[in-house]
mmCIF file of C-alpha atoms in Angstrom:
data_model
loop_
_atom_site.group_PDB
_atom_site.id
_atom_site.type_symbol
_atom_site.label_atom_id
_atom_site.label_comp_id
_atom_site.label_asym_id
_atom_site.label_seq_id
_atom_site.Cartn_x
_atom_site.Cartn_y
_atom_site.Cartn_z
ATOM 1 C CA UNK A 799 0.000 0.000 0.000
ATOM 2 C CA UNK A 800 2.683 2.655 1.018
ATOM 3 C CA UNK A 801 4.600 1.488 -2.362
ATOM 4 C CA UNK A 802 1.542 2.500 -4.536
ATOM 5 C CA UNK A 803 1.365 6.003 -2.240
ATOM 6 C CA UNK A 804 4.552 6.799 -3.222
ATOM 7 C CA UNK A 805 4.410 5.702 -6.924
ATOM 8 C CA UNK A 806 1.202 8.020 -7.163
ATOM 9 C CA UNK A 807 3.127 10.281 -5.985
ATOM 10 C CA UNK A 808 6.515 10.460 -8.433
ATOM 11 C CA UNK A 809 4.208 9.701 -10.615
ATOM 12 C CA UNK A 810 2.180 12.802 -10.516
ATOM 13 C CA UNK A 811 4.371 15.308 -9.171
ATOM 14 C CA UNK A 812 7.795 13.805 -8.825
ATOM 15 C CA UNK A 813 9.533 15.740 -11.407
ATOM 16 C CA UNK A 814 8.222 18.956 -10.011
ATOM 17 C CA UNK A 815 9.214 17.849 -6.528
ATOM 18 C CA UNK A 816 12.831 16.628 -7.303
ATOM 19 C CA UNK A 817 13.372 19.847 -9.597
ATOM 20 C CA UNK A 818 12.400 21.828 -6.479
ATOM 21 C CA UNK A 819 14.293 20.176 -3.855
ATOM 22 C CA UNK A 820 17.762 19.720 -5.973
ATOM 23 C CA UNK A 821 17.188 23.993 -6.868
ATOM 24 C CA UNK A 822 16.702 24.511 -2.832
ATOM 25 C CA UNK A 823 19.942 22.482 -2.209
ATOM 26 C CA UNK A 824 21.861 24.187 -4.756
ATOM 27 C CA UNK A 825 20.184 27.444 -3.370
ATOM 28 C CA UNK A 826 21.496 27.010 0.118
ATOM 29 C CA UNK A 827 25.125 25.615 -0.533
ATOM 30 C CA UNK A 828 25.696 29.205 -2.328
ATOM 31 C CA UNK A 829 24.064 30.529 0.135
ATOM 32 C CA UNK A 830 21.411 32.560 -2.498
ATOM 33 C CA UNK A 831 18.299 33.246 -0.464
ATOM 34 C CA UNK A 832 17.863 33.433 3.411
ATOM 35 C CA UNK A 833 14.809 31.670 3.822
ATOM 36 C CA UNK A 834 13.600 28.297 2.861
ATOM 37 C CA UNK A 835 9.968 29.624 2.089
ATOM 38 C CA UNK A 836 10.883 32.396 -0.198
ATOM 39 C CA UNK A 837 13.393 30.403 -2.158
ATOM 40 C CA UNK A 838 10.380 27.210 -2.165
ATOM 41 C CA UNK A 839 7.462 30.064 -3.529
ATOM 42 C CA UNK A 840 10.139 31.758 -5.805
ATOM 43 C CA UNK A 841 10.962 28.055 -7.373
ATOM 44 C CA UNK A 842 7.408 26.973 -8.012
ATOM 45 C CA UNK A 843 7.121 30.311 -9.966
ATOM 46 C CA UNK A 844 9.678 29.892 -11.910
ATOM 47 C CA UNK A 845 8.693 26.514 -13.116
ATOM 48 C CA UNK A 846 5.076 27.603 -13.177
ATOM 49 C CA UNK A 847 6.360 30.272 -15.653
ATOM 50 C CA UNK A 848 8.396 27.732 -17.868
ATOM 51 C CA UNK A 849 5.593 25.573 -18.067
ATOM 52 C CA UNK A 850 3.273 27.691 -19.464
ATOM 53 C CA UNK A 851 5.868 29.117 -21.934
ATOM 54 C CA UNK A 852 6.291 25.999 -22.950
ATOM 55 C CA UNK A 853 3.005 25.233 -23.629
ATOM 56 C CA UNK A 854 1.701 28.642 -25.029
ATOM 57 C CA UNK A 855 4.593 29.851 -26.650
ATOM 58 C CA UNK A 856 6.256 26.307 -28.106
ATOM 59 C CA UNK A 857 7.216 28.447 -30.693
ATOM 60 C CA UNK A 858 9.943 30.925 -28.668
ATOM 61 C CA UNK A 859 13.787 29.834 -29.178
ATOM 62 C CA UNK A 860 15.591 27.709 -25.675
ATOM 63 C CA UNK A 861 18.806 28.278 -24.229
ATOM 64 C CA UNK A 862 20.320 31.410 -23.285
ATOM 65 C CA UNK A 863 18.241 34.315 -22.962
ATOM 66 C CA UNK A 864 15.404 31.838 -24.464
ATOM 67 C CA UNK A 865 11.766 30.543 -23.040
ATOM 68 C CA UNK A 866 13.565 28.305 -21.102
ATOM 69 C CA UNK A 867 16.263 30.009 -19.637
ATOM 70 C CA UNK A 868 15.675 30.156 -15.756
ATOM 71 C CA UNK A 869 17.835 33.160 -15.027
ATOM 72 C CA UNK A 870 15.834 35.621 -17.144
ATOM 73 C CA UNK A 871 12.227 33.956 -16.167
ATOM 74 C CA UNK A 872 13.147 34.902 -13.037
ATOM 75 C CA UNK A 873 14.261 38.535 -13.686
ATOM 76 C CA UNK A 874 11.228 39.334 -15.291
ATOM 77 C CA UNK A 875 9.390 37.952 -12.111
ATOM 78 C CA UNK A 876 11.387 40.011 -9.883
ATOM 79 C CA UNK A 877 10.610 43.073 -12.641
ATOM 80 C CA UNK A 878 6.640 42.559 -12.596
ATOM 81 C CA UNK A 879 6.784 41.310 -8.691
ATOM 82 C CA UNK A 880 5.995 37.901 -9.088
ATOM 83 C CA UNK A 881 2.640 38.327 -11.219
ATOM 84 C CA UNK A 882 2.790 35.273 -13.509
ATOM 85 C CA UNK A 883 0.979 36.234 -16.401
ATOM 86 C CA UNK A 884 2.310 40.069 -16.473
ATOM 87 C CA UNK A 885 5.895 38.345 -16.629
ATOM 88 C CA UNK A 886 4.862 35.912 -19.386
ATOM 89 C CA UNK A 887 3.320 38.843 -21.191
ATOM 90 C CA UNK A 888 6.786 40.831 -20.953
ATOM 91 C CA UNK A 889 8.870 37.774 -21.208
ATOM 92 C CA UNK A 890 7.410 36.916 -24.519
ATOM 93 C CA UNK A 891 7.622 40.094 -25.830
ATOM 94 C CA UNK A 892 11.698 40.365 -25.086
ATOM 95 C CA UNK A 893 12.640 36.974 -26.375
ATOM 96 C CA UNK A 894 10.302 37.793 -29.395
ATOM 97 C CA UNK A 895 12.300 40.877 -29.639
ATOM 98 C CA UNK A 896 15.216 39.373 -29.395
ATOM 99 C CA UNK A 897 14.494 37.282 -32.308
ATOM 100 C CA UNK A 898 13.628 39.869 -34.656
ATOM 101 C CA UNK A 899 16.344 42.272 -34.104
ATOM 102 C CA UNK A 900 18.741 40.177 -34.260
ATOM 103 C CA UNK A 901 20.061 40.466 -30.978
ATOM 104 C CA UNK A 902 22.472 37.355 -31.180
ATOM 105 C CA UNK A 903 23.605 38.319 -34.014
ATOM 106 C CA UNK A 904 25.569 42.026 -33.369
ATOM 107 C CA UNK A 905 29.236 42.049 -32.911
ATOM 108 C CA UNK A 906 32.165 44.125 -32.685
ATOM 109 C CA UNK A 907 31.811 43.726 -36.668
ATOM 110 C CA UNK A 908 28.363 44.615 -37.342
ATOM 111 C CA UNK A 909 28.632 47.702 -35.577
ATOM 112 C CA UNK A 910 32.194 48.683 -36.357
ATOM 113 C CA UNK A 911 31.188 51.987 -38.730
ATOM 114 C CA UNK A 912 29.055 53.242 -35.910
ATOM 115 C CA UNK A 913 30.760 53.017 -33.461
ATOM 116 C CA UNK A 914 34.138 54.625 -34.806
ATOM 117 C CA UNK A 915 32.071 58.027 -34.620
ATOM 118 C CA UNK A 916 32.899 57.217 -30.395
ATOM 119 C CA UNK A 917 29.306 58.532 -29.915
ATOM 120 C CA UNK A 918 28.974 55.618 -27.524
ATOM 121 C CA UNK A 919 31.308 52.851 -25.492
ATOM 122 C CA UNK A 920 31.475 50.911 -22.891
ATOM 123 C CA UNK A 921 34.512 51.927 -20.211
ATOM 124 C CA UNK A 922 37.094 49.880 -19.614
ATOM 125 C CA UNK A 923 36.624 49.913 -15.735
ATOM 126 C CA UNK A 924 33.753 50.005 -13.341
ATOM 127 C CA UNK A 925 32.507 52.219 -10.772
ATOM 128 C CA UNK A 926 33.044 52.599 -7.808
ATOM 129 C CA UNK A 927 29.958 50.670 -6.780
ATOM 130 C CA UNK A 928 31.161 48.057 -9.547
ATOM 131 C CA UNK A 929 28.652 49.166 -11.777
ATOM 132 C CA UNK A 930 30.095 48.647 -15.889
ATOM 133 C CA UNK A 931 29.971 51.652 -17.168
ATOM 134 C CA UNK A 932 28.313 52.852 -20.418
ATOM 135 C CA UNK A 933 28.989 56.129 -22.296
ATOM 136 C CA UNK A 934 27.047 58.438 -24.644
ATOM 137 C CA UNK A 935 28.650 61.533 -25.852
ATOM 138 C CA UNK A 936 25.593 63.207 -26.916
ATOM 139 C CA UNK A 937 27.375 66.093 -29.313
ATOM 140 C CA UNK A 938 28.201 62.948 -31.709
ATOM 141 C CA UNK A 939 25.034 61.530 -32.258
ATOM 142 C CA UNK A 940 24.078 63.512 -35.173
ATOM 143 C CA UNK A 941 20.509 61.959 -36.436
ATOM 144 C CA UNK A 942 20.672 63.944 -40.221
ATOM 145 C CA UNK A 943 24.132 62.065 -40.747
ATOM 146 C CA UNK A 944 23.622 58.423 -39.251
ATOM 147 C CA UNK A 945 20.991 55.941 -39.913
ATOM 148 C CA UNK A 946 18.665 55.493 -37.094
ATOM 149 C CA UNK A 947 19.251 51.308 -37.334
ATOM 150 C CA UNK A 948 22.687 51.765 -36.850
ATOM 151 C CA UNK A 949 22.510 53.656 -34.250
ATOM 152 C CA UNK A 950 19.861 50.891 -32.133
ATOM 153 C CA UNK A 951 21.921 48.413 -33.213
ATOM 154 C CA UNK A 952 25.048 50.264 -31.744
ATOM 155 C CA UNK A 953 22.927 50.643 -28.412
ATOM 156 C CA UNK A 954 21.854 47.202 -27.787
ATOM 157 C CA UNK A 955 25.124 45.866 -28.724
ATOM 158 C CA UNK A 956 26.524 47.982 -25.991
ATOM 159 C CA UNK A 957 23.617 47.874 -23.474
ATOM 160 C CA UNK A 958 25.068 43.816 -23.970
ATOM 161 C CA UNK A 959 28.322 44.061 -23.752
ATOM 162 C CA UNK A 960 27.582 46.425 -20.210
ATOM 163 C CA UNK A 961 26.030 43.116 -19.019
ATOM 164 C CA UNK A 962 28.697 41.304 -19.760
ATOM 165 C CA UNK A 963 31.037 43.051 -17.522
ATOM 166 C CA UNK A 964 28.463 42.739 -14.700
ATOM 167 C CA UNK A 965 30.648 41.179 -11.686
ATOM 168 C CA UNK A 966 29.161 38.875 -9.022
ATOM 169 C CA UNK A 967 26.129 39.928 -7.084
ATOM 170 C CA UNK A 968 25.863 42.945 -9.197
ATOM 171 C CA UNK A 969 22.849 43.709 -11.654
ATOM 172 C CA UNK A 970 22.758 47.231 -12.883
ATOM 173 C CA UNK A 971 24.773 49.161 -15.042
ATOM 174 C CA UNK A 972 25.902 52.899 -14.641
ATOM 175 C CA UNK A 973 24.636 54.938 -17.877
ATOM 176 C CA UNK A 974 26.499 58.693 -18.086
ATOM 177 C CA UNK A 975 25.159 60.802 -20.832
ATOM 178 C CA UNK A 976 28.145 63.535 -21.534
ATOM 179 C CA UNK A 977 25.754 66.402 -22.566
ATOM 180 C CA UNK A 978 29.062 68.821 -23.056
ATOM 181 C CA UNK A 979 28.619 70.409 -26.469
ATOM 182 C CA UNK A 980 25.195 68.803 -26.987
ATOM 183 C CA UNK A 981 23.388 71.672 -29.755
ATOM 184 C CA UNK A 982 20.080 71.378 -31.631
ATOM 185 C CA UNK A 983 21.741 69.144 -34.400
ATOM 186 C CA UNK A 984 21.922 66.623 -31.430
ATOM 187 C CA UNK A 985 18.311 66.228 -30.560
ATOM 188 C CA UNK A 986 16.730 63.239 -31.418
ATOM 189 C CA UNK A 987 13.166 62.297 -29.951
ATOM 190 C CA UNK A 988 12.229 59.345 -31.393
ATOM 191 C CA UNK A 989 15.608 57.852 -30.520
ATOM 192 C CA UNK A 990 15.493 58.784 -27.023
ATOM 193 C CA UNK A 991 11.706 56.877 -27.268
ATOM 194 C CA UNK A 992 13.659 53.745 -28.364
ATOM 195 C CA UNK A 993 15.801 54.079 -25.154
ATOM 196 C CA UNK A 994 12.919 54.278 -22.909
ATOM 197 C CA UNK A 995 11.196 51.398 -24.240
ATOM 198 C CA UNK A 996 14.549 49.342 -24.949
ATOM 199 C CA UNK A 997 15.336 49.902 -21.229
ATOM 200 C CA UNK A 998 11.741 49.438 -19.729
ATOM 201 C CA UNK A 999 10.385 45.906 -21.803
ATOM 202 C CA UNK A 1000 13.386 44.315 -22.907
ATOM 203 C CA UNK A 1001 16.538 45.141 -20.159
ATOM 204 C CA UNK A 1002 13.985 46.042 -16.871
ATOM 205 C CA UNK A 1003 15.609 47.331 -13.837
ATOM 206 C CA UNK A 1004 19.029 46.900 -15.406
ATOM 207 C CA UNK A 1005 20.149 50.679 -15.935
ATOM 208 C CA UNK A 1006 20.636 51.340 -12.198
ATOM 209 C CA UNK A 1007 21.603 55.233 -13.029
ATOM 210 C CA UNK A 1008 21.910 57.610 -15.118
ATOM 211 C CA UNK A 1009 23.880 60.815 -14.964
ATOM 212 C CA UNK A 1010 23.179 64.069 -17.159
ATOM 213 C CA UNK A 1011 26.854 65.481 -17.507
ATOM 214 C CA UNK A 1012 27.090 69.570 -17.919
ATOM 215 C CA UNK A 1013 23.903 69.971 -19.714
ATOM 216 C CA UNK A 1014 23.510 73.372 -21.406
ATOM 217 C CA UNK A 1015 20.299 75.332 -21.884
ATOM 218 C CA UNK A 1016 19.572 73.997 -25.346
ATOM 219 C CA UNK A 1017 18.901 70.661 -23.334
ATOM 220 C CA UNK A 1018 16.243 71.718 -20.787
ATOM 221 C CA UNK A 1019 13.008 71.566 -23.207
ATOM 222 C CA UNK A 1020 14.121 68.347 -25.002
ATOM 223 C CA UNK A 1021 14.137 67.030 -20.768
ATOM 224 C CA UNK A 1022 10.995 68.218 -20.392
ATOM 225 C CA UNK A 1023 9.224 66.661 -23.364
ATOM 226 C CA UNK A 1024 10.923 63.329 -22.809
ATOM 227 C CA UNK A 1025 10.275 63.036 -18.745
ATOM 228 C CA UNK A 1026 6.816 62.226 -18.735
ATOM 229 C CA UNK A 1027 7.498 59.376 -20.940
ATOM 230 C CA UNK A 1028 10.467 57.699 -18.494
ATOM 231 C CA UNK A 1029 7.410 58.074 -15.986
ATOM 232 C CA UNK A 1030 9.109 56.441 -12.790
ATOM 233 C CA UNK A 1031 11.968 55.901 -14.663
ATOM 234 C CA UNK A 1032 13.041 59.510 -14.677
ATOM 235 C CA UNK A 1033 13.800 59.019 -11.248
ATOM 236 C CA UNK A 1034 16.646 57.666 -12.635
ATOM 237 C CA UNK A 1035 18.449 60.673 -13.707
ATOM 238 C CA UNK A 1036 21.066 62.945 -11.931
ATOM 239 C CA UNK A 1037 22.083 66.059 -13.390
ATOM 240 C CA UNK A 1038 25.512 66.429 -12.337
ATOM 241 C CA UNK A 1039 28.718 68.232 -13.295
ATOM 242 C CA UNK A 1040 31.781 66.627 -14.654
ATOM 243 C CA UNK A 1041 33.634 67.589 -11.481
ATOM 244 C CA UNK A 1042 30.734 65.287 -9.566
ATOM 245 C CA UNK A 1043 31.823 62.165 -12.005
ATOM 246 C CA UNK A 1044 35.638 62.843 -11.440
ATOM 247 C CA UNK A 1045 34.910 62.607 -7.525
ATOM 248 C CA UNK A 1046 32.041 60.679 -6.789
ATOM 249 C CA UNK A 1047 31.984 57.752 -9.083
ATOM 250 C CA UNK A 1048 35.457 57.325 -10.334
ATOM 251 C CA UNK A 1049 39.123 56.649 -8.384
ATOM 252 C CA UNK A 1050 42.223 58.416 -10.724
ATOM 253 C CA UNK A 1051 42.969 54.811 -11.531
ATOM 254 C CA UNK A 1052 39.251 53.960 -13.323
ATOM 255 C CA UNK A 1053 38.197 57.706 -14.865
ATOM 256 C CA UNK A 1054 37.255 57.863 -18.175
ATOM 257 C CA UNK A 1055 39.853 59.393 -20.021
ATOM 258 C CA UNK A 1056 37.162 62.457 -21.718
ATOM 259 C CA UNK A 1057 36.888 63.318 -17.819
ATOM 260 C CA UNK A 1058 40.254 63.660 -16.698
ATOM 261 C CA UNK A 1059 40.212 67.281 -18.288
#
């Protein structure tokens, strides 16, 4: 009788349950969560989310950064706090993304013209809160010269490569717009709308700052027509002067070498 129990059991629910219990073991010997519950609740999700992708969305590419890929089901949890179906919804929508722009496919190659103009890069070193470290110098982005693909392609490439460079038990990256020099010829709208909803559906949460270097006059009404559409996301941004970078966010060591002026 106790035989058939468990059978029923394993038979029913064992995969689920010896999933679970070898993710809570691997949990604890690295020491990932503090409490048994949270970790147990958090696990169920994430399987409860794979499962459905699975089922509803057959069709999505596996692997890395795919339906199936635990790490990134569980980001998008954390981003929508743990609402199932609003992380599905947002989930889908990324890898789907993904897919058609051709994410996997961008390279130091495929971006090479672009990025010679050095209107964007990732620095070398971190932060000082060991944050990587991603820089627009806003005076070369010049929207009547380059083609708008080019220049997305050049930003997800980079918002990627950011990532990359992400050390242990860090998730955010440090973005620093360099506004010195920024004119009219500069502005670009519907660019800056491709940030917002780059950064917001398909990299949540993972732009932990953003700093608004020296910006001139010019810059104030193009701020206040694109703030209302970061909506909390605006929080985001510091207006600062160079002088604040040199000492607040950089050693001598680690400063990018446009600030050292």
């Amino acid at each position: 009788m106790l035989e058939s129990y468990k059978g029923a059991i394993l038979g029913q629910a064992g995969a689920k349950i010896l999933f679970i219990l070898f993710e809570l073991i691997s949990a604890f010997s690295m020491r990932k969560f503090n409490h048994f519950d949270e970790f147990y609740l958090i696990s169920v999700l994430v399987l409860e989310v794979k499962e459905k992708l699975e089922k509803e969305h057959y069709d999505l590419p596996v692997g890395e950064n795919g339906r199936d890929d635990e790490d990134m089901i569980l980001w998008y949890l954390k981003d929508r706090r743990f609402s199932v179906e609003e992380a599905i919804a947002k989930l889908t929508k990324a890898i789907r993304w993904r897919q058609e722009f051709g994410v996997a496919d961008l390279s130091e190659d495929t971006v090479k013209s672009i990025a010679k103009t050095g209107k964007a890069y990732v620095h070398d070193f971190l932060d000082v809160n060991d944050r990587p470290v991603l820089i627009v110098v806003a005076s070369k982005h010049l929207p009547d010269v380059h083609d708008p693909r080019d220049n997305e392609k050049l930003c997800v490439f980079l918002i990627e490569k950011a990532l990359s460079k992400l050390p242990a038990g860090q998730e955010q990256i440090l973005g620093i717009v360099d506004l010195r020099g920024f004119g009219t010829k500069n502005a670009d709208l519907s660019y800056l709308t491709f940030l917002f909803d780059v950064f917001y559906y398909y990299y949540p949460k993972r732009l932990g700052e953003v700093l608004f270097v020296e910006a001139p006059f010019v810059f104030q009404p193009i701020w206040q027509l694109t703030k209302p559409l970061l909506k909390s996301y605006a929080s985001m941004v510091k207006f600062c002067s160079a002088e604040t970078v040199r000492k607040e966010y950089f050693t001598e060591e680690t400063l990018p070498i446009s600030f050292r002026d």
